[in-house]
Short mmCIF file of C-alpha atoms in Angstrom, two decimals:
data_model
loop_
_atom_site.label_atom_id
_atom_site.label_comp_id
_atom_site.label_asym_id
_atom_site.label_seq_id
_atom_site.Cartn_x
_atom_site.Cartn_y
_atom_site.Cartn_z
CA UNK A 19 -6.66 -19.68 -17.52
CA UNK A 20 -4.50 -18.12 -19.74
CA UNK A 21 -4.61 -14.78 -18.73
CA UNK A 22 -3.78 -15.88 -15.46
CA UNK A 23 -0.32 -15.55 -13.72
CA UNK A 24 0.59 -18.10 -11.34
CA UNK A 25 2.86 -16.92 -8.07
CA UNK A 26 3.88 -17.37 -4.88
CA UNK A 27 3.74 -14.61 -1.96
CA UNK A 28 4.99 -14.33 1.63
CA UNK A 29 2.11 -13.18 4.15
CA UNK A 30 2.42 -12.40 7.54
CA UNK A 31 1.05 -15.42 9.51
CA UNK A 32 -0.92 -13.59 12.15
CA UNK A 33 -2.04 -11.41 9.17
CA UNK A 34 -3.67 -14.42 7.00
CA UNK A 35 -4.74 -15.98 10.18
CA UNK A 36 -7.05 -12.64 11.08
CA UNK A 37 -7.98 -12.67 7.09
CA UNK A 38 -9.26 -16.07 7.62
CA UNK A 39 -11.79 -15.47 10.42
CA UNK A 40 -12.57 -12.55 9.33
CA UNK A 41 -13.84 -13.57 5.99
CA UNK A 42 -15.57 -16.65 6.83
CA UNK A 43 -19.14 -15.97 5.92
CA UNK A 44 -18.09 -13.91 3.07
CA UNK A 45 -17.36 -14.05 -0.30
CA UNK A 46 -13.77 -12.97 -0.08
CA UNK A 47 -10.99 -14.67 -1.26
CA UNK A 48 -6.75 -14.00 -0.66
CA UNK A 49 -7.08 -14.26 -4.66
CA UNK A 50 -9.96 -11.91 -5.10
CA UNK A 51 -8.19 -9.71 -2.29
CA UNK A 52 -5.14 -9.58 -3.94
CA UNK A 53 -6.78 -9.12 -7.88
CA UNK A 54 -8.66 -6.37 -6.38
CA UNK A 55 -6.06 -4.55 -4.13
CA UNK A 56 -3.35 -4.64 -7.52
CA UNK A 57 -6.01 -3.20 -9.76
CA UNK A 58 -7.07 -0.41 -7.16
CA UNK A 59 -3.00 0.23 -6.59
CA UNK A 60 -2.82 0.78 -10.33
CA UNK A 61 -5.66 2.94 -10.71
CA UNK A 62 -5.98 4.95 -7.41
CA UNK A 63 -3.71 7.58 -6.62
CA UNK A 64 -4.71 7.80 -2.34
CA UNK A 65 -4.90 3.65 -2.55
CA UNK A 66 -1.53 3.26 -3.54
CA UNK A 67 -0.13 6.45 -1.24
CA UNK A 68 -2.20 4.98 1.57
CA UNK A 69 -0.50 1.57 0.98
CA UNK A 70 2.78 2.94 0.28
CA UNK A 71 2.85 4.78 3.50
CA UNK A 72 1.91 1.39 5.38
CA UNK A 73 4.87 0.51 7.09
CA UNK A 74 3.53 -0.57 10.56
CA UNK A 75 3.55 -4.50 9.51
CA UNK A 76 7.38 -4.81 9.25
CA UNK A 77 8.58 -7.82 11.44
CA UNK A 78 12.11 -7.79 10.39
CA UNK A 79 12.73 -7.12 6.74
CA UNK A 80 11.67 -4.58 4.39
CA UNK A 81 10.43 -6.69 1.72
CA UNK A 82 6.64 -6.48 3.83
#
């Protein structure tokens, strides 16, 4: 596990919650989710300007 990084993350409750049911009978993971989403962010221009434009989840702070 070396090339591993360990870390800690906020999520939206009602967020993980939905993640959860929805991925029940799958093979998705939060980790594989998260590996996944990073990598695309890196290497996908309309990924990361899609996510970057996201702004509809803000509860109260900007840090989501």
């Amino acid at each position: 596990m070396k090339d591993v990084k360990l870390t800690s993350v906020n999520i939206l409750e009602n967020l993980y919650n939905h993640f959860k049911v929805t991925v029940v009978n799958s093979n998705m993971t939060l980790q594989k989710l998260t590996n996944r989403s990073v990598f695309l962010y890196l290497n996908d221009k309309e990924f990361r300007d899609r996510l970057d434009t996201t702004d509809d989840l803000t509860i109260s702070a900007s840090r989501f």
